């Protein structure tokens, strides 16, 4: 100890902001927003500092902090990050900060809004900074309730009502987590029997799980796959995703599509894959096939949409298909690609949603046929929109190209034909992304939008922050991959070692 | 033989207190009776202190009739906490419906009955405690004398409680006739030696009688009507205290008297638990009255606690105790909000809760936290409780874990419907609801306890571990 508890500070800064907010009179709207911004900014600054001071030559779990928590369940409040979790932690801190500014114009009960938003950010953050399964679960479900309340109060009713959207999203996630919980409890009990003492840390569980029978590993992995899969909107459990995003307010769409979904991918890698490698080996082809189905199906579905939020909603389902495919390849390259792609997608989806949010705020519509020619009236929004659209289709030079390419290498190496189908998905992606941009932003300007005010002042923050990361990450992919490598290489080494002990594969 | 009466300290004090409140109520003038509620509240607090002070003081009285082990003490603490919270939260409510002195003395007698049940070492003591509790509750349920629904609830409760007592007694007589003893361990020995069909029938009746008290399906029909009709604080006490007390004796019977008949039981209890969870949660969905909704949800909660009985291992007992304790806070918190809301607005309909988050953010927050704790959403206490319960059964009854956890997510659906009304809608009448300070304290305690046990369950789980361990020493 004695060292500054960095991770704890990153985790608690938004909570502190929420706490302060609850004592501020609700009329002080500007002050409320400033406090939320300050909390999330502190968190982001510290996260950047942590990211760049992570010692890549040493690797492993760093910035460790342990406090014994529940003795008879073997739970420790165990904070620590490695190459797998660090990028995602950084991602949520960036998105949290941007989301506050994307919601700068929320004037309906802003205090409640920002308190819930801060709690949501903390919940997501918590899942990435802990190395203990129980604490992971605590944070994992904390987010459900703030999201629900945020959607039903500040959401928007278009094709589906916001109540429907909120409930659908919540129930899907909870049913998924019910299955997950059964798997976790069974894993805990069996691991306790094998190791002789309860231990909930990822490493401890992975060690004990080597003694599990093949059948146990397989069924536990299956329930976890369902749980995490429905969170990452794995086809065919994805249908909550477009509806949910359409109903949610901008900040929630940003955080949900940007990072919350990634808890599913992260959980698959960190928990399911790492702890249950034999089960993973068994289900890997299934993950890959479902991933490709998701890529193709959701890309086609996005092509048919006319509501901007639905396009991005389906596109995020489609992109998570790539992540599933990468995880299914069970290789270092694949996992590298998966994590980097989750980071990249988080940034571009958030940028996309925030720009759509601004368009909607100003024009009161997201319906593409009603839009057009906006690039004249709101050039800055259009720049952000196009940046996000180009990143979505994987333009080289932007953040998503290298990760996507990495995934294709891994997938092609492992599955060949499937990879071809996935790569074909890129073409469809280009179609819908460019089409959305073309019809919404270009073409002859419309008179009714002449009075629109472009984003300015605080509204620019999401564009600047996310846009910068989008471009810098694209030009210097090593910033991302060096860190991720530190996490995935030892992870895969352990998985392969575990598989060899089994001797079956 | 010498009797260590210090073991009986809590019971003796509580009995004295209850009688004193009753007599004082007759002597002192009506306008001064308000002090009696404070006397009862502080008295319960004192008894709670006495009980906690006797944590290390274990023993058996009257040749096994009365057992004081840490298991019993833990449950006594649970009941006393429940009684304290209910007493504190209901002052204002009682003012509206009747006399302080009768209400509080009956509340104390019901609590006394629970304490006796927790320590019962034989069937007669058990029955004594059970009836003391039940009769006090009958009076309390129909305490709103001018309200037809309350009186109706009282009559229903008399009839059904009488019937269940009859079944229980008949079972007892069979058990006594065939085993020659009313001491629970003796019966256990008889069961282990020779399990005749008649003895089995007696045991089944015993369980049915207690199943009524915990409102397990299929003995649950009474609960919603009576919960709806009874004064709300009493509903809270009925749901939290009476249920916990019945679980305390049920566990004792199961573990001490039935190990010989184990093979017959486990699957039956597992099925009962599953059915209770499913029915309680599904029927709660269409409810429009907050008390009925909470009534059905408390049926489902009973199902969850039953899960711990399935294995009756140390882990299972620990789960039951842990869950019963946190369930007290969640239930009383939710019902106290409902009760205070009724005092302020005169309504129990969920639609009238619209905009509660603006009229009283604190009440709305307590309601949400308590309900989500029952649903088992982390970081609230219910999550850890369910974790313990299902960890005990997941090895042998995986399907039960699936059903239980999926249904608890289904329960989120109806809890969220209440949340939706409270948070989304604007109030029809936006005057803020001012909390009286005792009620505010009650709500604060329930909320803080629910959060604290959820976030940092370590200390409680250690206490429960120790208590569950003593249970197997007899």
Coordinates of C-alpha atoms in Angstrom, one line a residue, chain A residues 26 68-73 109 111-112 134 137-142 144-145 148-149 152-153 162-163 167 170-171 174-175 177-179 181-186 188-190 192 200 219 223, chain B residues 318 357-358 368 372 376-379 383-384 386-388 390-392 394-395 398 401-402 405-406 409-410 412-413 416-417 419-420 422-426 454-459 461-462 465:
Chain A
X26 CA -32.2 21.1 -8.7
X68 CA -10.7 -9.1 1.9
X69 CA -14.4 -8.9 1.5
X70 CA -16.6 -11.9 2.2
X71 CA -14.5 -14.6 3.7
X72 CA -16.7 -17.7 3.3
X73 CA -17.3 -16.9 -0.4
X109 CA -34.8 17.0 -14.3
X111 CA -30.0 16.5 -11.6
X112 CA -31.6 13.1 -11.6
X134 CA -18.2 -11.8 -7.4
X137 CA -21.2 -9.5 -10.9
X138 CA -22.0 -6.8 -8.4
X139 CA -21.1 -4.1 -10.8
X140 CA -22.5 -5.9 -13.8
X141 CA -26.0 -5.7 -12.7
X142 CA -25.8 -2.4 -10.9
X144 CA -29.4 -2.3 -15.2
X145 CA -31.6 -0.1 -13.0
X148 CA -34.0 1.5 -17.2
X149 CA -34.9 4.7 -15.4
X152 CA -38.3 5.6 -19.4
X153 CA -37.8 9.2 -18.3
X162 CA -39.7 4.1 -24.7
X163 CA -41.4 2.0 -22.0
X167 CA -38.4 -3.1 -20.5
X170 CA -33.9 -4.8 -19.2
X171 CA -35.6 -8.2 -19.3
X174 CA -31.7 -10.0 -16.8
X175 CA -32.7 -13.3 -18.3
X177 CA -27.7 -12.8 -16.4
X178 CA -29.9 -15.4 -14.7
X179 CA -28.4 -18.1 -16.8
X181 CA -25.6 -16.6 -12.4
X182 CA -26.5 -20.3 -12.4
X183 CA -23.2 -21.0 -14.2
X184 CA -21.3 -18.8 -11.8
X185 CA -22.8 -20.4 -8.7
X186 CA -22.2 -23.9 -10.0
X188 CA -18.0 -21.5 -7.5
X189 CA -19.4 -24.5 -5.7
X190 CA -17.5 -27.0 -7.8
X192 CA -14.6 -24.8 -3.9
X200 CA -13.6 -16.0 -6.4
X219 CA -22.5 -26.9 -19.9
X223 CA -24.9 -20.9 -19.9
Chain B
X318 CA -27.0 -20.6 6.6
X357 CA -40.1 10.3 -6.9
X358 CA -40.9 14.0 -7.1
X368 CA -37.1 0.7 -5.3
X372 CA -34.9 -4.8 -6.0
X376 CA -31.9 -10.2 -6.0
X377 CA -30.3 -7.4 -8.0
X378 CA -26.8 -6.6 -6.8
X379 CA -25.4 -4.7 -4.9
X383 CA -28.3 -10.9 -4.3
X384 CA -26.0 -12.3 -1.7
X386 CA -29.8 -15.8 -3.2
X387 CA -26.2 -16.6 -3.9
X388 CA -26.0 -18.5 -0.6
X390 CA -28.6 -21.4 -4.5
X391 CA -25.0 -22.3 -3.8
X392 CA -26.4 -24.9 -1.4
X394 CA -26.8 -26.1 -7.2
X395 CA -25.0 -29.4 -7.0
X398 CA -29.6 -27.6 -10.8
X401 CA -31.4 -23.0 -9.4
X402 CA -32.4 -22.3 -13.0
X405 CA -32.9 -17.3 -10.8
X406 CA -34.9 -17.0 -14.0
X409 CA -35.5 -11.9 -13.1
X410 CA -39.1 -12.2 -14.1
X412 CA -38.0 -7.5 -11.8
X413 CA -40.7 -7.0 -14.4
X416 CA -40.0 -2.2 -12.4
X417 CA -43.7 -1.4 -13.3
X419 CA -40.7 2.0 -10.5
X420 CA -42.0 3.2 -13.8
X422 CA -43.1 6.4 -9.5
X423 CA -40.3 7.8 -11.6
X424 CA -41.7 8.5 -15.0
X425 CA -45.1 10.0 -14.4
X426 CA -45.8 13.4 -13.1
X454 CA -25.5 -6.3 0.0
X455 CA -22.2 -4.4 -0.4
X456 CA -20.4 -5.8 2.6
X457 CA -22.0 -9.0 3.7
X458 CA -18.9 -10.4 5.4
X459 CA -19.7 -9.7 9.1
X461 CA -22.2 -14.1 7.0
X462 CA -19.7 -14.8 9.8
X465 CA -22.0 -19.3 10.0

